[in-house]
Coordinates of N, CA, C and O in Angstrom, one line a residue:
I1 N 0.8 -1.2 0.0 CA 0.0 0.0 0.0 C 0.9 1.3 0.0 O 0.6 2.2 -0.7
S2 N 2.0 1.2 0.8 CA 2.8 2.4 0.8 C 3.5 2.7 -0.5 O 3.7 3.9 -0.9
A3 N 3.8 1.7 -1.3 CA 4.4 1.9 -2.6 C 3.4 2.5 -3.5 O 3.7 3.4 -4.3
V4 N 2.1 2.1 -3.5 CA 1.1 2.7 -4.3 C 0.9 4.1 -3.9 O 0.8 5.0 -4.8
L5 N 0.8 4.4 -2.6 CA 0.7 5.8 -2.2 C 1.8 6.7 -2.6 O 1.6 7.8 -3.1
D6 N 3.0 6.1 -2.6 CA 4.2 6.9 -3.0 C 4.1 7.2 -4.5 O 4.4 8.3 -5.0
A7 N 3.8 6.2 -5.3 CA 3.7 6.4 -6.8 C 2.6 7.4 -7.1 O 2.8 8.3 -7.9
I8 N 1.5 7.4 -6.4 CA 0.4 8.4 -6.6 C 0.9 9.8 -6.2 O 0.7 10.7 -7.0
S9 N 1.5 9.9 -5.0 CA 1.9 11.2 -4.6 C 3.1 11.7 -5.5 O 3.2 13.0 -5.7
T10 N 3.9 10.9 -5.9 CA 5.0 11.3 -6.8 C 4.4 11.8 -8.2 O 4.8 12.8 -8.7
T11 N 3.5 11.1 -8.7 CA 2.8 11.5 -9.9 C 2.1 12.9 -9.7 O 2.2 13.8 -10.6
H12 N 1.5 13.0 -8.6 CA 0.8 14.3 -8.2 C 1.8 15.5 -8.2 O 1.5 16.5 -8.9
F13 N 2.9 15.3 -7.5 CA 3.8 16.4 -7.5 C 4.5 16.7 -8.8 O 4.8 17.8 -9.1
M14 N 4.8 15.6 -9.6 CA 5.4 15.8 -10.9 C 4.5 16.5 -11.9 O 5.0 17.3 -12.7
T15 N 3.2 16.3 -11.8 CA 2.3 17.0 -12.7 C 2.2 18.5 -12.3 O 1.9 19.3 -13.1
R16 N 2.5 18.8 -11.0 CA 2.4 20.2 -10.6 C 3.7 20.9 -10.9 O 3.6 22.1 -11.3
I17 N 4.9 20.3 -10.6 CA 6.1 21.1 -10.7 C 7.1 20.5 -11.6 O 8.2 21.1 -11.9
G18 N 6.9 19.3 -12.1 CA 7.8 18.7 -13.1 C 8.7 17.7 -12.4 O 8.9 17.7 -11.2
P19 N 9.3 16.8 -13.2 CA 10.1 15.7 -12.7 C 11.5 16.1 -12.3 O 12.2 15.3 -11.7
E20 N 11.9 17.3 -12.6 CA 13.3 17.7 -12.3 C 13.6 17.8 -10.8 O 14.7 17.7 -10.4
Y21 N 12.5 17.8 -10.0 CA 12.7 17.8 -8.5 C 12.7 16.4 -7.9 O 12.8 16.3 -6.7
E22 N 12.5 15.4 -8.7 CA 12.5 14.0 -8.2 C 13.9 13.7 -7.7 O 14.8 13.8 -8.5
A23 N 14.0 13.2 -6.5 CA 15.3 12.9 -5.9 C 15.8 11.5 -6.4 O 17.0 11.3 -6.5
N24 N 14.9 10.6 -6.8 CA 15.3 9.3 -7.2 C 15.7 9.4 -8.7 O 14.9 9.6 -9.6
Y25 N 17.0 9.1 -9.0 CA 17.6 9.2 -10.3 C 16.8 8.3 -11.3 O 16.5 8.7 -12.4
V26 N 16.6 7.1 -10.9 CA 15.9 6.1 -11.8 C 14.5 6.6 -12.1 O 14.1 6.6 -13.3
V27 N 13.7 7.0 -11.1 CA 12.4 7.4 -11.4 C 12.3 8.7 -12.2 O 11.5 8.8 -13.1
R28 N 13.3 9.6 -11.9 CA 13.3 10.8 -12.7 C 13.6 10.5 -14.2 O 12.9 11.0 -15.1
N29 N 14.5 9.6 -14.5 CA 14.8 9.3 -15.9 C 13.7 8.5 -16.5 O 13.4 8.7 -17.7
L30 N 13.1 7.6 -15.7 CA 11.9 6.9 -16.3 C 10.8 7.8 -16.6 O 10.1 7.7 -17.6
T31 N 10.6 8.8 -15.8 CA 9.6 9.8 -16.0 C 9.9 10.6 -17.3 O 9.0 10.9 -18.1
Y32 N 11.1 11.0 -17.5 CA 11.5 11.8 -18.7 C 11.3 10.9 -19.9 O 10.8 11.4 -21.0
S33 N 11.5 9.6 -19.8 CA 11.4 8.7 -21.0 C 10.0 8.2 -21.2 O 9.6 8.1 -22.4
L34 N 9.3 7.9 -20.2 CA 8.0 7.3 -20.3 C 6.8 8.1 -19.9 O 5.6 7.7 -20.2
G35 N 7.0 9.2 -19.2 CA 5.8 10.1 -18.9 C 5.7 10.1 -17.3 O 6.2 9.3 -16.6
V36 N 4.8 11.1 -16.9 CA 4.7 11.4 -15.5 C 3.9 10.3 -14.8 O 4.1 10.2 -13.6
V37 N 3.1 9.6 -15.4 CA 2.4 8.5 -14.7 C 3.1 7.2 -14.8 O 3.4 6.5 -13.8
T38 N 3.6 6.8 -16.0 CA 4.2 5.6 -16.2 C 5.6 5.5 -15.5 O 5.9 4.4 -15.0
G39 N 6.3 6.5 -15.5 CA 7.7 6.5 -14.9 C 7.6 6.1 -13.4 O 8.3 5.2 -13.0
P40 N 6.8 6.8 -12.6 CA 6.7 6.4 -11.2 C 6.1 5.0 -10.9 O 6.6 4.3 -10.0
V41 N 5.2 4.6 -11.8 CA 4.6 3.3 -11.6 C 5.6 2.2 -11.9 O 5.8 1.3 -11.1
I42 N 6.4 2.4 -13.0 CA 7.4 1.4 -13.3 C 8.5 1.5 -12.2 O 9.1 0.4 -11.8
G43 N 8.9 2.7 -11.8 CA 9.9 2.8 -10.7 C 9.5 2.0 -9.4 O 10.3 1.3 -8.8
K44 N 8.3 2.2 -9.0 CA 7.8 1.5 -7.8 C 7.7 0.0 -8.1 O 8.0 -0.8 -7.2
T45 N 7.3 -0.4 -9.3 CA 7.3 -1.8 -9.6 C 8.7 -2.4 -9.5 O 8.8 -3.5 -8.9
L46 N 9.6 -1.7 -10.0 CA 11.0 -2.2 -9.9 C 11.5 -2.3 -8.5 O 12.2 -3.2 -8.1
Q47 N 11.1 -1.3 -7.7 CA 11.4 -1.3 -6.2 C 10.8 -2.6 -5.5 O 11.5 -3.3 -4.8
V48 N 9.6 -2.8 -5.8 CA 8.9 -4.0 -5.2 C 9.6 -5.3 -5.6 O 9.8 -6.2 -4.8
L49 N 9.9 -5.4 -6.9 CA 10.6 -6.6 -7.4 C 11.9 -6.7 -6.8 O 12.3 -7.9 -6.4
A50 N 12.7 -5.6 -6.6 CA 14.0 -5.7 -6.0 C 13.9 -6.2 -4.5 O 14.7 -7.0 -4.1
I51 N 12.9 -5.7 -3.8 CA 12.7 -6.1 -2.4 C 12.3 -7.5 -2.4 O 12.8 -8.3 -1.5
W52 N 11.5 -8.0 -3.3 CA 11.0 -9.4 -3.3 C 12.3 -10.3 -3.5 O 12.4 -11.3 -2.9
L53 N 13.1 -9.9 -4.5 CA 14.3 -10.7 -4.8 C 15.2 -10.7 -3.6 O 15.8 -11.8 -3.3
L54 N 15.4 -9.6 -2.9 CA 16.3 -9.5 -1.8 C 15.8 -10.5 -0.6 O 16.5 -11.1 0.0
T55 N 14.4 -10.5 -0.5 CA 13.9 -11.4 0.6 C 14.0 -12.8 0.2 O 14.1 -13.7 1.1
L56 N 14.1 -13.1 -1.1 CA 14.4 -14.5 -1.5 C 15.8 -14.9 -1.2 O 16.1 -16.0 -0.8
V57 N 16.7 -14.0 -1.4 CA 18.1 -14.2 -1.2 C 18.5 -14.2 0.3 O 19.3 -15.0 0.8
T58 N 17.9 -13.3 1.0 CA 18.2 -13.2 2.5 C 16.9 -13.2 3.3 O 16.4 -12.2 3.8
P59 N 16.3 -14.4 3.4 CA 15.0 -14.5 4.1 C 15.0 -14.0 5.6 O 14.0 -13.5 6.1
K60 N 16.1 -14.0 6.2 CA 16.2 -13.6 7.6 C 16.0 -12.1 7.7 O 15.6 -11.5 8.8
L61 N 16.3 -11.4 6.6 CA 16.1 -9.9 6.6 C 14.8 -9.4 6.1 O 14.5 -8.2 6.0
T62 N 13.9 -10.3 5.8 CA 12.6 -10.0 5.2 C 11.8 -8.9 6.0 O 11.4 -7.9 5.5
G63 N 11.7 -9.2 7.3 CA 11.0 -8.2 8.2 C 11.6 -6.9 8.2 O 10.9 -5.8 8.0
F64 N 12.9 -6.8 8.4 CA 13.6 -5.6 8.4 C 13.5 -4.8 7.1 O 13.2 -3.6 7.0
L65 N 13.7 -5.5 5.9 CA 13.6 -4.9 4.6 C 12.2 -4.3 4.4 O 12.0 -3.2 3.9
C66 N 11.2 -5.1 4.7 CA 9.8 -4.7 4.5 C 9.4 -3.4 5.3 O 8.8 -2.5 4.8
V67 N 9.8 -3.5 6.6 CA 9.6 -2.3 7.5 C 10.3 -1.1 7.0 O 9.8 0.0 6.9
T68 N 11.6 -1.3 6.6 CA 12.4 -0.1 6.2 C 11.8 0.5 4.9 O 11.7 1.7 4.8
V69 N 11.5 -0.3 3.9 CA 10.9 0.2 2.7 C 9.6 0.8 2.9 O 9.3 1.9 2.3
T70 N 8.8 0.3 3.7 CA 7.5 0.8 4.0 C 7.6 2.2 4.7 O 6.9 3.2 4.3
L71 N 8.5 2.3 5.6 CA 8.8 3.6 6.3 C 9.3 4.6 5.3 O 8.9 5.8 5.3
M72 N 10.2 4.2 4.5 CA 10.8 5.1 3.4 C 9.7 5.6 2.5 O 9.7 6.8 2.1
N73 N 8.8 4.7 2.1 CA 7.8 5.1 1.2 C 6.8 6.1 1.8 O 6.4 7.0 1.2
L74 N 6.5 5.8 3.1 CA 5.6 6.7 3.8 C 6.2 8.1 4.0 O 5.5 9.1 3.9
Y75 N 7.5 8.1 4.3 CA 8.2 9.4 4.4 C 8.2 10.1 3.0 O 7.9 11.3 3.0
A76 N 8.4 9.4 1.9 CA 8.3 10.0 0.6 C 6.9 10.6 0.3 O 6.8 11.6 -0.3
V77 N 5.9 9.9 0.7 CA 4.5 10.4 0.6 C 4.4 11.7 1.3 O 3.8 12.7 0.7
L78 N 4.9 11.8 2.5 CA 4.8 13.0 3.3 C 5.5 14.2 2.6 O 5.0 15.3 2.5
V79 N 6.7 13.9 2.1 CA 7.5 14.9 1.4 C 6.8 15.3 0.2 O 6.7 16.5 -0.1
N80 N 6.3 14.4 -0.6 CA 5.6 14.7 -1.9 C 4.4 15.5 -1.6 O 4.1 16.4 -2.4
M81 N 3.7 15.3 -0.5 CA 2.4 16.0 -0.3 C 2.7 17.5 0.2 O 1.9 18.3 0.2
M82 N 4.0 17.7 0.7 CA 4.3 19.1 1.2 C 4.7 20.0 0.0 O 4.8 21.2 0.2
I83 N 5.0 19.4 -1.1 CA 5.4 20.2 -2.3 C 4.2 20.8 -3.0 O 3.2 20.2 -3.1

């Protein structure tokens, strides 16, 4: 859920002020290449896939990784909504 909220809030702020203020290099370049909606969605999809792969490789870190990524996504939502 936090990844979806982050993608939505990122899309929202990018439609208002443009992708040049996006801190994530990958998402910013995806947005320039694919558009304001598709870029953040693909960026979040890649993030979720990367976390899933990491949890397969290091199952003992699954809880830590999921909590960390969730908190980072929620922080990003807050920052995006302040813009």
